[in-house]
mmCIF file of C-alpha atoms in Angstrom:
data_model
loop_
_atom_site.group_PDB
_atom_site.id
_atom_site.type_symbol
_atom_site.label_atom_id
_atom_site.label_comp_id
_atom_site.label_asym_id
_atom_site.label_seq_id
_atom_site.Cartn_x
_atom_site.Cartn_y
_atom_site.Cartn_z
ATOM 1 C CA MET A 1 100.598 117.500 114.043
ATOM 2 C CA THR A 2 102.965 118.952 111.449
ATOM 3 C CA ILE A 3 101.524 120.967 108.571
ATOM 4 C CA ASP A 4 102.834 120.259 105.067
ATOM 5 C CA ASP A 5 102.904 123.537 103.105
ATOM 6 C CA THR A 6 103.105 121.682 99.791
ATOM 7 C CA GLN A 7 99.605 120.231 100.209
ATOM 8 C CA SER A 8 96.305 122.021 99.777
ATOM 9 C CA ALA A 9 94.034 122.439 102.791
ATOM 10 C CA GLU A 10 91.757 119.778 101.272
ATOM 11 C CA GLN A 11 94.636 117.296 101.019
ATOM 12 C CA GLN A 12 95.718 118.002 104.593
ATOM 13 C CA LEU A 13 92.185 117.525 105.946
ATOM 14 C CA PHE A 14 91.664 114.346 103.934
ATOM 15 C CA ASN A 15 94.998 112.941 105.124
ATOM 16 C CA THR A 16 94.068 113.677 108.736
ATOM 17 C CA GLY A 17 90.656 112.083 108.221
ATOM 18 C CA THR A 18 92.227 108.863 106.994
ATOM 19 C CA LEU A 19 94.313 108.604 110.182
ATOM 20 C CA VAL A 20 91.348 108.643 112.565
ATOM 21 C CA PRO A 21 90.732 105.128 113.922
ATOM 22 C CA PHE A 22 87.123 104.039 114.391
ATOM 23 C CA ARG A 23 84.943 101.038 115.010
ATOM 24 C CA VAL A 24 81.477 100.433 113.550
ATOM 25 C CA LEU A 25 79.026 99.835 116.389
ATOM 26 C CA ASP A 26 75.740 99.436 114.509
ATOM 27 C CA THR A 27 74.378 99.668 110.985
ATOM 28 C CA GLN A 28 70.728 100.151 110.132
ATOM 29 C CA THR A 29 69.241 100.173 106.643
ATOM 30 C CA GLU A 30 65.668 100.975 105.827
ATOM 31 C CA ILE A 31 63.843 100.950 102.506
ATOM 32 C CA ALA A 32 62.167 104.264 101.725
ATOM 33 C CA PRO A 33 58.427 104.405 101.031
ATOM 34 C CA ASP A 34 59.172 104.587 97.271
ATOM 35 C CA GLN A 35 60.660 101.052 97.585
ATOM 36 C CA GLU A 36 63.682 102.198 95.533
ATOM 37 C CA ASN A 37 65.863 104.217 97.906
ATOM 38 C CA LEU A 38 67.662 103.231 101.074
ATOM 39 C CA PHE A 39 68.142 105.120 104.297
ATOM 40 C CA VAL A 40 71.409 104.100 105.988
ATOM 41 C CA ARG A 41 72.468 105.007 109.523
ATOM 42 C CA VAL A 42 75.818 103.905 110.908
ATOM 43 C CA GLU A 43 76.875 104.409 114.515
ATOM 44 C CA LEU A 44 80.645 104.589 115.007
ATOM 45 C CA MET A 45 83.079 105.123 117.836
ATOM 46 C CA LEU A 46 86.371 106.879 117.361
ATOM 47 C CA GLU A 47 88.830 104.631 119.132
ATOM 48 C CA ASP A 48 92.222 103.075 118.735
ATOM 49 C CA ASP A 49 92.536 99.412 119.731
ATOM 50 C CA GLN A 50 96.336 99.534 119.589
ATOM 51 C CA GLU A 51 97.204 102.473 121.814
ATOM 52 C CA GLU A 52 94.193 102.849 124.109
ATOM 53 C CA ALA A 53 93.830 106.512 122.997
ATOM 54 C CA ASP A 54 91.110 108.526 124.667
ATOM 55 C CA PRO A 55 88.214 109.070 122.211
ATOM 56 C CA GLU A 56 88.028 112.725 123.279
ATOM 57 C CA GLU A 57 91.654 113.193 122.200
ATOM 58 C CA LEU A 58 90.878 111.593 118.839
ATOM 59 C CA VAL A 59 87.974 114.018 118.410
ATOM 60 C CA GLU A 60 90.227 116.933 119.330
ATOM 61 C CA TRP A 61 92.786 116.342 116.590
ATOM 62 C CA GLY A 62 90.754 114.359 114.070
ATOM 63 C CA ALA A 63 87.133 115.595 113.968
ATOM 64 C CA PHE A 64 87.477 118.129 111.157
ATOM 65 C CA GLY A 65 89.532 115.780 109.002
ATOM 66 C CA PHE A 66 87.174 112.863 109.597
ATOM 67 C CA LEU A 67 84.134 114.968 108.675
ATOM 68 C CA PHE A 68 85.903 116.313 105.609
ATOM 69 C CA ALA A 69 87.027 112.863 104.442
ATOM 70 C CA LEU A 70 83.517 111.389 104.714
ATOM 71 C CA ALA A 71 81.983 114.408 102.947
ATOM 72 C CA ALA A 72 84.621 114.275 100.201
ATOM 73 C CA LEU A 73 83.961 110.558 99.617
ATOM 74 C CA SER A 74 80.227 111.274 99.532
ATOM 75 C CA PHE A 75 80.744 114.092 97.028
ATOM 76 C CA HIS A 76 82.999 111.953 94.839
ATOM 77 C CA ASP A 77 80.467 109.110 94.645
ATOM 78 C CA ALA A 78 77.394 111.358 94.301
ATOM 79 C CA ARG A 79 75.656 111.629 90.952
ATOM 80 C CA PRO A 80 73.028 113.992 89.587
ATOM 81 C CA ARG A 81 69.377 113.350 90.102
ATOM 82 C CA GLY A 82 66.673 114.894 87.959
ATOM 83 C CA THR A 83 67.415 118.417 86.800
ATOM 84 C CA SER A 84 70.583 118.671 88.921
ATOM 85 C CA ALA A 85 72.481 117.172 85.957
ATOM 86 C CA ILE A 86 72.717 120.697 84.521
ATOM 87 C CA GLU A 87 75.198 121.665 87.266
ATOM 88 C CA PHE A 88 77.112 118.364 87.392
ATOM 89 C CA HIS A 89 80.793 118.293 86.385
ATOM 90 C CA SER A 90 82.459 114.910 86.818
ATOM 91 C CA ALA A 91 85.900 116.401 87.587
ATOM 92 C CA ASP A 92 84.579 118.710 90.346
ATOM 93 C CA LEU A 93 86.069 118.313 93.842
ATOM 94 C CA PHE A 94 84.749 118.871 97.358
ATOM 95 C CA THR A 95 86.414 121.943 98.891
ATOM 96 C CA VAL A 96 87.052 123.431 102.311
ATOM 97 C CA ALA A 97 84.529 126.162 101.411
ATOM 98 C CA ASP A 98 81.904 123.450 100.723
ATOM 99 C CA CYS A 99 82.720 121.879 104.086
ATOM 100 C CA LEU A 100 82.423 125.170 105.970
ATOM 101 C CA GLN A 101 79.049 125.940 104.378
ATOM 102 C CA ALA A 102 77.689 122.553 105.493
ATOM 103 C CA LEU A 103 79.272 122.639 108.964
ATOM 104 C CA SER A 104 77.397 123.405 112.171
ATOM 105 C CA PHE A 105 77.786 122.876 115.889
ATOM 106 C CA GLY A 106 74.868 122.078 118.154
ATOM 107 C CA ARG A 107 74.000 120.260 121.304
ATOM 108 C CA TYR A 108 74.828 116.895 119.705
ATOM 109 C CA GLY A 109 78.256 117.965 118.474
ATOM 110 C CA LEU A 110 79.991 118.966 115.278
ATOM 111 C CA ARG A 111 77.886 118.222 112.199
ATOM 112 C CA ILE A 112 78.164 118.383 108.447
ATOM 113 C CA GLU A 113 75.001 117.958 106.394
ATOM 114 C CA THR A 114 74.675 118.106 102.616
ATOM 115 C CA ASP A 115 71.768 117.664 100.256
ATOM 116 C CA TYR A 116 72.502 118.776 96.682
ATOM 117 C CA LEU A 117 75.853 120.368 95.899
ATOM 118 C CA ARG A 118 76.813 121.550 92.418
ATOM 119 C CA GLY A 119 74.612 118.996 90.715
ATOM 120 C CA ARG A 120 75.401 116.091 93.025
ATOM 121 C CA SER A 121 72.787 114.407 95.187
ATOM 122 C CA MET A 122 74.943 113.938 98.302
ATOM 123 C CA LYS A 123 72.197 113.414 100.894
ATOM 124 C CA THR A 124 74.697 112.812 103.706
ATOM 125 C CA ALA A 125 74.925 113.884 107.357
ATOM 126 C CA VAL A 126 77.728 113.157 109.823
ATOM 127 C CA THR A 127 77.724 114.155 113.501
ATOM 128 C CA ILE A 128 80.722 113.787 115.819
ATOM 129 C CA GLN A 129 80.060 114.083 119.528
ATOM 130 C CA PRO A 130 82.763 115.215 121.971
ATOM 131 C CA ASP A 131 82.938 111.717 123.508
ATOM 132 C CA GLY A 132 83.897 110.134 120.169
ATOM 133 C CA ARG A 133 80.492 108.840 119.085
ATOM 134 C CA VAL A 134 79.758 109.400 115.393
ATOM 135 C CA THR A 135 76.543 109.034 113.427
ATOM 136 C CA LEU A 136 76.716 108.776 109.635
ATOM 137 C CA THR A 137 73.394 108.983 107.805
ATOM 138 C CA THR A 138 72.624 108.821 104.094
ATOM 139 C CA TRP A 139 69.353 108.736 102.204
ATOM 140 C CA GLY A 140 68.866 107.796 98.566
ATOM 141 C CA ARG A 141 72.516 106.686 98.285
ATOM 142 C CA GLY A 142 72.189 102.927 98.544
ATOM 143 C CA LYS A 143 74.879 101.412 100.746
ATOM 144 C CA SER A 144 77.585 103.856 99.637
ATOM 145 C CA ALA A 145 78.299 104.952 103.216
ATOM 146 C CA LEU A 146 79.475 101.447 104.093
ATOM 147 C CA HIS A 147 81.955 101.530 101.198
ATOM 148 C CA TRP A 148 83.346 104.902 102.356
ATOM 149 C CA LEU A 149 83.995 103.492 105.816
ATOM 150 C CA ASP A 150 85.734 100.463 104.328
ATOM 151 C CA ARG A 151 87.918 102.778 102.226
ATOM 152 C CA LEU A 152 88.847 104.855 105.269
ATOM 153 C CA GLN A 153 89.893 101.671 107.066
ATOM 154 C CA GLY A 154 92.026 100.604 104.093
ATOM 155 C CA LYS A 155 89.836 97.693 103.065
ATOM 156 C CA ARG A 156 89.722 96.820 99.400
ATOM 157 C CA ARG A 157 86.460 96.293 97.613
ATOM 158 C CA LEU A 158 85.861 92.787 96.337
ATOM 159 C CA GLN A 159 86.083 92.453 92.593
ATOM 160 C CA ALA A 160 84.691 89.739 90.370
ATOM 161 C CA VAL A 161 87.260 87.211 89.215
ATOM 162 C CA SER A 162 86.920 85.502 85.863
ATOM 163 C CA THR A 163 86.107 81.808 86.175
ATOM 164 C CA GLY A 164 86.915 81.093 82.529
ATOM 165 C CA PRO A 165 89.958 79.158 81.332
ATOM 166 C CA ALA A 166 93.295 80.811 82.096
ATOM 167 C CA ALA A 167 95.104 82.354 79.145
ATOM 168 C CA SER A 168 98.460 80.784 78.318
#
């Protein structure tokens, strides 16, 4: 993969993350005990239907970018909750340093987990296993995770269309 020196590390990681092909295997949503928040868990598989690429190869070149892209989308959509509004700045961006602080590697694979970050209630965890299996979990974020996956696959969100008379 060629590195573009004109782009920031964040841009390069995000670009890589958007190139990683995946398929949604299962989605589970659960209402929290407070009856207001949702817990969402999505099981994915990194795979390419077109070229029969080995999922392990996709993990090798795309894992960091994929994790970064999901975390950046989570950060962008996250809003303050309670007293965290004091730290919230709407123009703030998710950085490589943020990613590295949330990154870990364990027996289940490479993982990024965030709770609150600079006033944003991210509440997101993503784990990529060496065999290409991915688990994306959010809590208290509604169904935002499903929208991030749609965005990564290039799907457009549906928008309401006026049903009133057309203007001449």
